[in-house]
């Protein structure tokens, strides 16, 4: 009997960490999904879903996105505490010919914005702009080209990239940086030990550039989807 129990203990110790680690459940908090590239994009396929999947790999656990907050080991999104995985100021991109020069020029004017974006209420409250919402950042960008708004309001992290692309040379004016407008999205674990491991993982990604690379991938994806939409418009 003792030898049998000893063998069981040895098998457990030799098993891979991924087998021993319990599965983790995560929930996305809030309606805003940064760098949303397409309307049909599933919540399980976007920027944050990929980030959480990588986190599961680092933690040697299977990561599953769930809808019920009470069941989740991790929460990600617009939270007051936790480790930040995404930061950006608010920005506005306008036409280089005849578009607004200042944020105050949006008073009484329509601006394009992604559904759920916290920037919508900021621009509405501070400057009296009128928000027109779109299912994705790519579609909000095309709204500007279609003349459905005077500016597209989104994260500066994204719009800085868009403004530099040749296909946006007629829509490459960025309004001045808006003070006190930084958006921070965070990951928070219910367990203190798990939180420390999450913070260590995200810190490592910041240092070695993995987080920047993943973010850039989704910036590029938004730019590509906007290009496809614009090309479709040009063909009609």
XYZ file of N, CA and C in Angstrom:
708
model
N 0.837 -1.210 0.000
C 0.000 0.000 0.000
C 0.869 1.257 0.000
N 1.921 1.238 0.845
C 2.800 2.401 0.923
C 3.496 2.644 -0.413
N 3.943 1.572 -1.061
C 4.631 1.732 -2.343
C 3.677 2.284 -3.408
N 2.383 1.895 -3.319
C 1.379 2.381 -4.274
C 1.161 3.876 -4.094
N 1.039 4.313 -2.834
C 0.854 5.744 -2.568
C 2.077 6.540 -2.990
N 3.268 5.949 -2.779
C 4.494 6.624 -3.174
C 4.537 6.825 -4.684
N 4.092 5.805 -5.435
C 4.075 5.917 -6.893
C 3.107 7.010 -7.344
N 1.949 7.099 -6.679
C 0.974 8.145 -7.016
C 1.557 9.539 -6.790
N 2.294 9.689 -5.676
C 2.911 10.978 -5.376
C 3.957 11.333 -6.420
N 4.741 10.370 -6.848
C 5.769 10.612 -7.847
C 5.153 11.018 -9.178
N 4.042 10.376 -9.568
C 3.357 10.723 -10.811
C 2.851 12.157 -10.756
N 2.299 12.550 -9.601
C 1.783 13.911 -9.453
C 2.893 14.937 -9.548
N 4.033 14.642 -8.931
C 5.147 15.576 -8.951
C 5.756 15.705 -10.343
N 5.718 14.629 -11.125
C 6.319 14.638 -12.444
C 5.374 15.148 -13.519
N 4.104 15.333 -13.187
C 3.126 15.797 -14.182
C 3.418 17.229 -14.577
N 3.170 17.624 -15.829
C 3.385 19.004 -16.277
C 2.543 19.975 -15.487
N 3.052 21.199 -15.286
C 2.322 22.206 -14.514
C 0.976 22.509 -15.140
N 0.878 22.452 -16.509
C -0.372 22.770 -17.180
C -1.464 21.770 -16.840
N -1.065 20.511 -16.496
C -2.046 19.508 -16.103
C -2.535 19.784 -14.695
N -1.644 20.234 -13.836
C -1.986 20.436 -12.439
C -2.751 21.735 -12.201
N -2.472 22.779 -12.983
C -3.093 24.083 -12.760
C -4.574 24.034 -13.089
N -5.381 24.649 -12.238
C -6.820 24.678 -12.454
C -7.169 25.656 -13.578
N -8.220 25.371 -14.356
C -8.659 26.309 -15.394
C -9.069 27.643 -14.763
N -8.899 28.720 -15.524
C -9.259 30.054 -15.055
C -10.370 30.630 -15.929
N -11.239 31.392 -15.294
C -12.316 32.065 -16.013
C -12.117 33.566 -15.906
N -12.330 34.253 -17.019
C -12.166 35.703 -17.060
C -13.415 36.343 -17.647
N -13.705 37.561 -17.231
C -14.844 38.306 -17.750
C -14.369 39.688 -18.176
N -14.874 40.174 -19.309
C -14.571 41.512 -19.782
C -15.586 42.488 -19.209
N -15.100 43.535 -18.570
C -15.952 44.498 -17.874
C -16.212 45.705 -18.766
N -17.445 46.169 -18.791
C -17.792 47.357 -19.562
C -18.113 47.041 -21.012
N -18.647 48.036 -21.715
C -19.057 47.844 -23.103
C -17.956 48.148 -24.108
N -16.897 48.828 -23.667
C -15.869 49.271 -24.607
C -14.816 48.203 -24.826
N -14.618 47.849 -26.105
C -13.564 46.920 -26.485
C -12.567 47.692 -27.340
N -11.379 47.956 -26.843
C -10.398 48.750 -27.605
C -9.947 48.022 -28.860
N -9.642 48.802 -29.903
C -9.093 48.281 -31.151
C -10.012 47.240 -31.785
N -11.310 47.484 -31.681
C -12.276 46.586 -32.310
C -12.230 46.813 -33.815
N -11.866 45.775 -34.561
C -11.577 45.945 -35.977
C -12.796 45.767 -36.878
N -13.719 44.885 -36.500
C -14.841 44.575 -37.389
C -16.118 44.366 -36.604
N -17.237 44.648 -37.250
C -18.538 44.503 -36.591
C -18.794 43.066 -36.173
N -18.403 42.122 -37.027
C -18.667 40.709 -36.766
C -17.645 40.070 -35.829
N -16.688 40.843 -35.354
C -15.642 40.305 -34.486
C -16.237 39.772 -33.189
N -15.988 38.510 -32.909
C -16.489 37.900 -31.679
C -15.688 38.391 -30.487
N -16.351 38.507 -29.340
C -15.667 38.984 -28.141
C -14.528 38.045 -27.761
N -14.638 36.781 -28.187
C -13.593 35.800 -27.870
C -12.431 35.827 -28.854
N -12.455 36.760 -29.825
C -11.427 36.774 -30.856
C -10.640 38.077 -30.912
N -10.983 39.072 -30.112
C -10.376 40.388 -30.213
C -9.076 40.539 -29.440
N -8.653 41.786 -29.333
C -7.397 42.136 -28.662
C -7.344 41.600 -27.236
N -8.363 41.883 -26.453
C -8.338 41.462 -25.049
C -8.426 39.952 -24.908
N -9.176 39.302 -25.779
C -9.270 37.842 -25.730
C -7.914 37.201 -26.001
N -7.185 37.740 -26.972
C -5.850 37.206 -27.259
C -4.894 37.456 -26.096
N -5.011 38.619 -25.496
C -4.150 38.929 -24.351
C -4.417 37.961 -23.195
N -5.683 37.695 -22.908
C -6.031 36.783 -21.823
C -5.615 35.354 -22.144
N -5.697 34.979 -23.404
C -5.252 33.636 -23.793
C -3.752 33.476 -23.550
N -2.977 34.518 -23.889
C -1.537 34.482 -23.617
C -1.268 34.423 -22.117
N -2.076 35.149 -21.371
C -1.914 35.134 -19.917
C -2.153 33.727 -19.374
N -3.153 33.052 -19.907
C -3.417 31.678 -19.484
C -2.225 30.776 -19.748
N -1.554 30.976 -20.877
C -0.371 30.182 -21.198
C 0.741 30.416 -20.182
N 0.956 31.687 -19.821
C 1.985 32.019 -18.831
C 1.652 31.406 -17.478
N 0.373 31.395 -17.144
C -0.055 30.864 -15.846
C -0.249 29.352 -15.867
N 0.018 28.725 -17.023
C -0.159 27.274 -17.184
C -1.577 26.843 -16.883
N -2.532 27.654 -17.325
C -3.939 27.348 -17.095
C -4.739 27.627 -18.360
N -5.765 26.830 -18.553
C -6.689 27.114 -19.636
C -7.519 28.336 -19.261
N -7.607 29.330 -20.157
C -8.343 30.562 -19.878
C -9.637 30.571 -20.681
N -10.743 30.793 -20.002
C -12.053 30.822 -20.648
C -12.750 32.139 -20.353
N -13.299 32.774 -21.392
C -14.087 33.990 -21.198
C -15.523 33.600 -20.862
N -16.052 34.199 -19.806
C -17.417 33.911 -19.372
C -18.191 35.217 -19.276
N -19.517 35.090 -19.169
C -20.358 36.274 -19.102
C -20.738 36.689 -17.698
N -20.687 35.757 -16.754
C -21.124 36.054 -15.387
C -19.956 36.507 -14.534
N -20.029 37.732 -14.005
C -18.922 38.281 -13.229
C -18.671 37.481 -11.952
N -19.717 36.945 -11.357
C -19.561 36.239 -10.093
C -18.748 34.966 -10.213
N -18.648 34.401 -11.429
C -17.951 33.144 -11.621
C -16.493 33.337 -12.039
N -16.080 34.558 -12.294
C -14.777 34.793 -12.911
C -13.646 34.894 -11.897
N -12.499 34.317 -12.248
C -11.282 34.461 -11.441
C -10.599 35.797 -11.745
N -10.785 36.278 -12.989
C -10.149 37.513 -13.431
C -11.179 38.426 -14.078
N -10.990 39.729 -13.878
C -11.792 40.730 -14.578
C -10.848 41.619 -15.371
N -11.273 42.005 -16.563
C -10.441 42.859 -17.408
C -11.305 43.938 -18.036
N -10.772 45.168 -18.060
C -11.514 46.261 -18.662
C -11.360 47.542 -17.876
N -12.411 48.342 -17.867
C -12.389 49.644 -17.194
C -12.574 49.458 -15.691
N -11.478 49.209 -14.994
C -11.479 48.956 -13.559
C -10.668 50.020 -12.827
N -10.981 50.236 -11.567
C -10.263 51.218 -10.760
C -8.946 50.680 -10.233
N -8.846 49.359 -10.122
C -7.618 48.758 -9.592
C -7.196 47.597 -10.484
N -5.983 47.103 -10.235
C -5.435 46.040 -11.057
C -4.254 46.550 -11.870
N -3.642 45.664 -12.649
C -2.478 46.029 -13.445
C -2.946 46.469 -14.832
N -2.425 47.598 -15.316
C -2.852 48.162 -16.597
C -2.214 47.408 -17.765
N -3.035 47.019 -18.731
C -2.532 46.367 -19.934
C -2.726 47.248 -21.171
N -3.411 48.387 -21.008
C -3.675 49.266 -22.152
C -3.872 50.683 -21.641
N -3.171 51.629 -22.258
C -3.308 53.046 -21.903
C -3.311 53.881 -23.172
N -4.173 54.898 -23.208
C -4.163 55.814 -24.335
C -4.947 57.072 -23.995
N -4.470 58.219 -24.515
C -5.232 59.446 -24.427
C -6.344 59.427 -25.476
N -7.337 60.282 -25.279
C -8.369 60.466 -26.295
C -7.806 61.343 -27.409
N -8.227 61.068 -28.626
C -7.782 61.847 -29.781
C -8.941 62.017 -30.746
N -8.811 62.975 -31.638
C -9.808 63.190 -32.689
C -9.084 63.387 -34.013
N -9.525 62.676 -35.022
C -8.964 62.770 -36.368
C -9.991 63.459 -37.261
N -9.550 64.451 -38.039
C -10.462 65.229 -38.855
C -9.921 65.385 -40.274
N -10.721 65.992 -41.117
C -10.291 66.278 -42.486
C -9.212 67.348 -42.463
N -8.202 67.171 -43.315
C -7.130 68.164 -43.404
C -7.578 69.408 -44.163
N -8.738 69.325 -44.822
C -9.291 70.457 -45.559
C -10.686 70.785 -45.018
N -10.760 71.810 -44.231
C -12.055 72.248 -43.732
C -12.520 71.598 -42.447
N -11.741 70.675 -41.897
C -12.127 70.052 -40.640
C -11.862 70.972 -39.463
N -12.384 70.636 -38.280
C -12.156 71.467 -37.088
C -10.684 71.511 -36.702
N -10.293 72.644 -36.118
C -8.915 72.833 -35.658
C -8.779 72.634 -34.148
N -9.854 72.883 -33.414
C -9.854 72.782 -31.956
C -11.022 71.915 -31.507
N -10.890 71.382 -30.302
C -11.967 70.576 -29.741
C -13.252 71.390 -29.626
N -13.125 72.662 -29.323
C -14.309 73.511 -29.164
C -15.090 73.653 -30.464
N -14.436 73.385 -31.593
C -15.119 73.456 -32.884
C -16.149 72.338 -33.052
N -16.129 71.347 -32.154
C -17.090 70.246 -32.228
C -18.412 70.578 -31.536
N -18.528 71.757 -30.978
C -19.776 72.169 -30.319
C -20.931 72.110 -31.318
N -21.934 71.295 -30.995
C -23.090 71.155 -31.871
C -22.851 70.329 -33.120
N -21.643 69.779 -33.260
C -21.282 68.987 -34.432
C -21.256 67.492 -34.089
N -21.455 66.678 -35.101
C -21.448 65.224 -34.907
C -20.025 64.675 -34.982
N -19.696 63.761 -34.086
C -18.415 63.045 -34.160
C -18.678 61.549 -34.163
N -17.877 60.809 -34.904
C -17.993 59.349 -35.006
C -17.213 58.697 -33.867
N -17.769 57.655 -33.288
C -17.136 57.005 -32.142
C -17.596 55.547 -32.080
N -16.763 54.679 -31.518
C -17.107 53.269 -31.370
C -18.105 53.082 -30.235
N -19.046 52.174 -30.411
C -20.032 51.869 -29.371
C -19.336 51.533 -28.055
N -19.818 52.123 -26.971
C -19.271 51.842 -25.649
C -18.060 52.660 -25.283
N -17.549 53.477 -26.191
C -16.333 54.248 -25.910
C -16.578 55.267 -24.799
N -15.710 55.296 -23.779
C -15.839 56.295 -22.716
C -15.540 57.704 -23.219
N -14.914 57.818 -24.383
C -14.594 59.131 -24.930
C -15.839 59.903 -25.349
N -16.910 59.190 -25.672
C -18.126 59.849 -26.156
C -18.665 60.836 -25.129
N -18.773 60.393 -23.883
C -19.322 61.266 -22.840
C -18.380 62.420 -22.528
N -17.063 62.193 -22.658
C -16.083 63.255 -22.412
C -16.261 64.391 -23.410
N -16.328 64.043 -24.690
C -16.446 65.063 -25.739
C -17.806 65.744 -25.692
N -18.841 64.980 -25.373
C -20.186 65.556 -25.277
C -20.271 66.541 -24.111
N -19.741 66.134 -22.951
C -19.835 66.980 -21.760
C -18.950 68.217 -21.850
N -17.744 68.060 -22.346
C -16.795 69.181 -22.364
C -17.038 70.165 -23.511
N -17.459 69.627 -24.665
C -17.489 70.475 -25.853
C -18.841 70.535 -26.557
N -19.800 69.770 -26.072
C -21.119 69.829 -26.681
C -21.219 69.133 -28.018
N -20.307 68.184 -28.274
C -20.377 67.412 -29.510
C -21.517 66.410 -29.459
N -21.923 65.926 -30.616
C -23.023 64.967 -30.729
C -22.444 63.643 -31.222
N -22.527 62.608 -30.400
C -21.913 61.320 -30.726
C -22.767 60.514 -31.701
N -22.121 59.931 -32.677
C -22.746 58.960 -33.574
C -21.945 57.672 -33.459
N -22.563 56.606 -32.966
C -21.839 55.386 -32.617
C -21.831 54.359 -33.744
N -20.720 53.613 -33.802
C -20.524 52.581 -34.815
C -20.066 51.291 -34.127
N -20.343 50.123 -34.755
C -19.990 48.844 -34.122
C -18.502 48.576 -33.991
N -17.662 49.258 -34.771
C -16.221 49.016 -34.713
C -15.467 50.308 -34.974
N -14.185 50.315 -34.596
C -13.343 51.484 -34.850
C -13.169 51.706 -36.346
N -13.066 50.620 -37.117
C -12.910 50.741 -38.567
C -14.121 51.426 -39.190
N -15.315 51.072 -38.725
C -16.524 51.682 -39.278
C -16.665 53.142 -38.855
N -16.222 53.474 -37.651
C -16.241 54.871 -37.219
C -15.313 55.709 -38.092
N -14.161 55.147 -38.447
C -13.227 55.847 -39.329
C -13.852 56.103 -40.699
N -14.546 55.112 -41.229
C -15.175 55.270 -42.534
C -16.330 56.268 -42.460
N -16.964 56.379 -41.287
C -17.999 57.383 -41.118
C -17.482 58.782 -41.391
N -16.217 59.021 -41.011
C -15.588 60.314 -41.280
C -15.434 60.522 -42.789
N -14.967 59.514 -43.500
C -14.788 59.634 -44.949
C -16.121 59.818 -45.675
N -17.185 59.260 -45.108
C -18.502 59.383 -45.724
C -19.167 60.720 -45.411
N -18.523 61.530 -44.577
C -19.100 62.819 -44.219
C -20.201 62.726 -43.184
N -20.242 61.610 -42.441
C -21.287 61.427 -41.429
C -20.944 62.114 -40.110
N -19.732 62.658 -40.029
C -19.307 63.366 -38.824
C -18.169 64.313 -39.183
N -17.867 65.220 -38.272
C -16.784 66.186 -38.465
C -15.436 65.634 -38.004
N -15.462 64.622 -37.153
C -14.222 64.027 -36.626
C -14.541 62.635 -36.111
N -13.542 61.785 -36.099
C -13.683 60.492 -35.447
C -12.891 60.564 -34.148
N -13.527 60.188 -33.058
C -12.917 60.248 -31.725
C -12.592 58.833 -31.278
N -11.324 58.609 -30.944
C -10.897 57.277 -30.519
C -9.606 57.426 -29.726
N -8.939 56.308 -29.456
C -7.683 56.332 -28.710
C -6.565 56.919 -29.570
N -5.755 57.807 -28.981
C -4.635 58.389 -29.719
C -3.675 57.300 -30.201
N -3.535 56.243 -29.432
C -2.678 55.122 -29.798
C -3.043 54.597 -31.192
N -4.337 54.587 -31.513
C -4.812 54.135 -32.816
C -4.742 55.240 -33.865
N -5.264 56.412 -33.536
C -5.392 57.472 -34.542
C -4.056 58.043 -34.977
N -3.048 58.023 -34.114
C -1.702 58.428 -34.522
C -1.222 57.586 -35.704
N -1.487 56.299 -35.623
C -1.083 55.366 -36.690
C -1.886 55.633 -37.966
N -3.189 55.807 -37.828
C -4.047 56.021 -38.984
C -3.640 57.283 -39.733
N -3.350 58.344 -38.987
C -3.028 59.637 -39.601
C -1.770 59.580 -40.464
N -0.913 58.587 -40.234
C 0.346 58.491 -40.979
C 0.225 57.654 -42.249
N -0.921 57.022 -42.454
C -1.088 56.156 -43.621
C -1.421 56.980 -44.866
N -0.844 56.637 -46.004
C -1.083 57.431 -47.217
C -2.547 57.503 -47.628
N -3.309 56.442 -47.370
C -4.717 56.450 -47.763
C -5.579 57.385 -46.912
N -4.963 57.944 -45.842
C -5.691 58.878 -44.985
C -5.112 60.290 -45.071
N -4.395 60.584 -46.166
C -3.730 61.880 -46.257
C -4.721 63.052 -46.314
N -5.950 62.808 -46.711
C -6.959 63.874 -46.708
C -7.693 63.970 -45.375
N -7.377 63.033 -44.488
C -8.006 62.998 -43.159
C -6.931 62.701 -42.123
N -5.944 63.569 -42.058
C -4.781 63.280 -41.214
C -4.502 64.357 -40.168
N -5.504 65.199 -39.888
C -5.306 66.233 -38.876
C -5.776 65.714 -37.515
N -4.866 65.697 -36.559
C -5.195 65.312 -35.182
C -5.385 66.566 -34.344
N -6.467 66.625 -33.596
C -6.671 67.755 -32.702
C -5.667 67.696 -31.552
N -5.384 68.827 -30.906
C -4.408 68.840 -29.808
C -4.769 67.826 -28.715
N -3.730 67.321 -28.041
C -3.956 66.363 -26.955
C -4.898 66.954 -25.917
N -5.814 66.141 -25.466
C -6.806 66.581 -24.481
C -6.298 66.234 -23.085
N -6.053 67.235 -22.223
C -5.520 66.972 -20.878
C -6.468 66.092 -20.043
N -5.882 65.313 -19.156
C -6.643 64.487 -18.210
C -7.633 63.573 -18.914
N -7.198 62.965 -20.013
C -8.135 62.144 -20.775
C -7.658 60.705 -20.952
N -6.633 60.314 -20.219
C -6.068 58.978 -20.444
C -7.044 57.879 -20.032
N -7.174 56.921 -20.913
C -7.955 55.724 -20.638
C -7.000 54.621 -20.198
N -7.318 53.965 -19.094
C -6.507 52.837 -18.627
C -7.416 51.624 -18.439
N -7.049 50.518 -19.049
C -7.773 49.265 -18.886
C -6.885 48.312 -18.085
N -7.496 47.589 -17.159
C -6.712 46.823 -16.185
C -7.224 45.391 -16.038
N -6.366 44.554 -15.485
C -6.728 43.176 -15.118
C -6.646 43.053 -13.606
N -7.690 42.481 -13.030
C -7.737 42.316 -11.578
C -8.178 40.893 -11.246
N -7.451 40.257 -10.336
C -7.782 38.907 -9.881
C -8.419 38.959 -8.507
N -9.329 38.027 -8.253
C -9.961 37.967 -6.941
C -9.037 37.423 -5.870
N -8.010 36.697 -6.280
C -7.059 36.082 -5.356
C -5.744 36.852 -5.374
N -5.195 37.173 -4.206
C -3.979 37.986 -4.110
C -2.777 37.296 -4.747
N -2.636 35.997 -4.537
C -1.504 35.267 -5.120
C -1.601 35.252 -6.644
N -2.804 35.067 -7.161
C -3.008 35.078 -8.602
C -2.727 36.476 -9.169
N -3.125 37.508 -8.430
C -2.883 38.878 -8.877
C -1.387 39.149 -9.021
N -0.599 38.656 -8.079
C 0.848 38.853 -8.155
C 1.418 38.188 -9.404
N 0.917 37.025 -9.747
C 1.390 36.323 -10.939
C 0.978 37.063 -12.213
N -0.229 37.617 -12.195
C -0.708 38.396 -13.343
C 0.155 39.646 -13.528
N 0.421 40.346 -12.434
C 1.247 41.556 -12.497
C 2.650 41.239 -13.000
N 3.198 40.121 -12.562
C 4.530 39.712 -13.009
C 4.531 39.432 -14.508
N 3.475 38.780 -15.003
C 3.383 38.461 -16.427
C 3.277 39.725 -17.273
N 2.386 40.635 -16.876
C 2.187 41.862 -17.650
C 3.443 42.728 -17.614
N 4.102 42.798 -16.454
C 5.351 43.557 -16.354
C 6.409 42.996 -17.295
N 6.480 41.676 -17.384
C 7.430 41.041 -18.295
C 7.130 41.375 -19.749
N 5.843 41.391 -20.097
C 5.462 41.741 -21.471
C 5.804 43.186 -21.800
N 5.660 44.069 -20.808
C 6.010 45.476 -21.023
C 7.507 45.627 -21.281
N 8.303 44.863 -20.551
C 9.756 44.966 -20.675
C 10.273 44.364 -21.975
N 9.736 43.232 -22.390
C 10.280 42.581 -23.585
C 9.542 42.933 -24.873
N 8.524 43.800 -24.768
C 7.849 44.284 -25.967
C 6.694 43.438 -26.456
N 6.381 42.338 -25.778
C 5.292 41.477 -26.234
C 3.941 42.197 -26.211
N 3.711 42.998 -25.172
C 2.445 43.711 -25.077
C 2.331 44.756 -26.183
N 3.429 45.460 -26.449
C 3.448 46.451 -27.535
C 3.204 45.779 -28.883
N 3.791 44.607 -29.094
C 3.618 43.892 -30.356
C 2.172 43.452 -30.549
N 1.551 42.934 -29.483
C 0.156 42.506 -29.582
C -0.757 43.696 -29.852
N -0.500 44.807 -29.157
C -1.297 46.016 -29.369
C -1.147 46.509 -30.800
N 0.092 46.534 -31.303
C 0.337 46.988 -32.670
C -0.354 46.089 -33.689
N -0.395 44.802 -33.416
C -1.092 43.880 -34.319
C -2.542 44.301 -34.495
N -3.197 44.695 -33.403
C -4.607 45.053 -33.490
C -4.812 46.467 -34.017
N -3.849 47.352 -33.809
C -3.881 48.657 -34.485
C -3.839 48.433 -35.995
N -2.938 47.561 -36.441
C -2.812 47.250 -37.865
C -4.080 46.595 -38.402
N -4.712 45.775 -37.581
C -5.936 45.100 -38.012
C -7.071 46.103 -38.231
N -7.189 47.082 -37.340
C -8.189 48.140 -37.523
C -7.907 48.913 -38.805
N -6.634 49.278 -39.009
C -6.247 50.022 -40.213
C -6.567 49.210 -41.471
N -6.321 47.909 -41.428
C -6.593 47.053 -42.585
C -8.087 46.970 -42.872
N -8.886 46.779 -41.829
C -10.334 46.683 -42.018
C -10.906 47.996 -42.548
N -10.372 49.129 -42.074
C -10.802 50.435 -42.589
C -10.418 50.560 -44.064
N -9.240 50.068 -44.421
C -8.798 50.095 -45.818
C -9.739 49.267 -46.692
N -10.126 48.094 -46.218
C -11.033 47.231 -46.977
C -12.385 47.920 -47.175
N -12.895 48.529 -46.119
C -14.167 49.237 -46.221
C -14.078 50.408 -47.200
N -12.992 51.167 -47.123
C -12.808 52.298 -48.023
C -12.690 51.833 -49.466
N -11.971 50.722 -49.681
C -11.817 50.186 -51.020
C -13.162 49.739 -51.578
N -14.003 49.170 -50.719
C -15.340 48.755 -51.130
C -16.175 49.956 -51.559
N -16.049 51.054 -50.803
C -16.779 52.281 -51.141
C -16.331 52.838 -52.477
N -15.003 52.805 -52.703
C -14.451 53.366 -53.939
C -14.892 52.587 -55.173
N -15.254 51.312 -54.952
C -15.646 50.454 -56.085
C -17.102 50.666 -56.486
N -17.853 51.414 -55.682
C -19.288 51.629 -55.966
C -19.517 53.027 -56.546
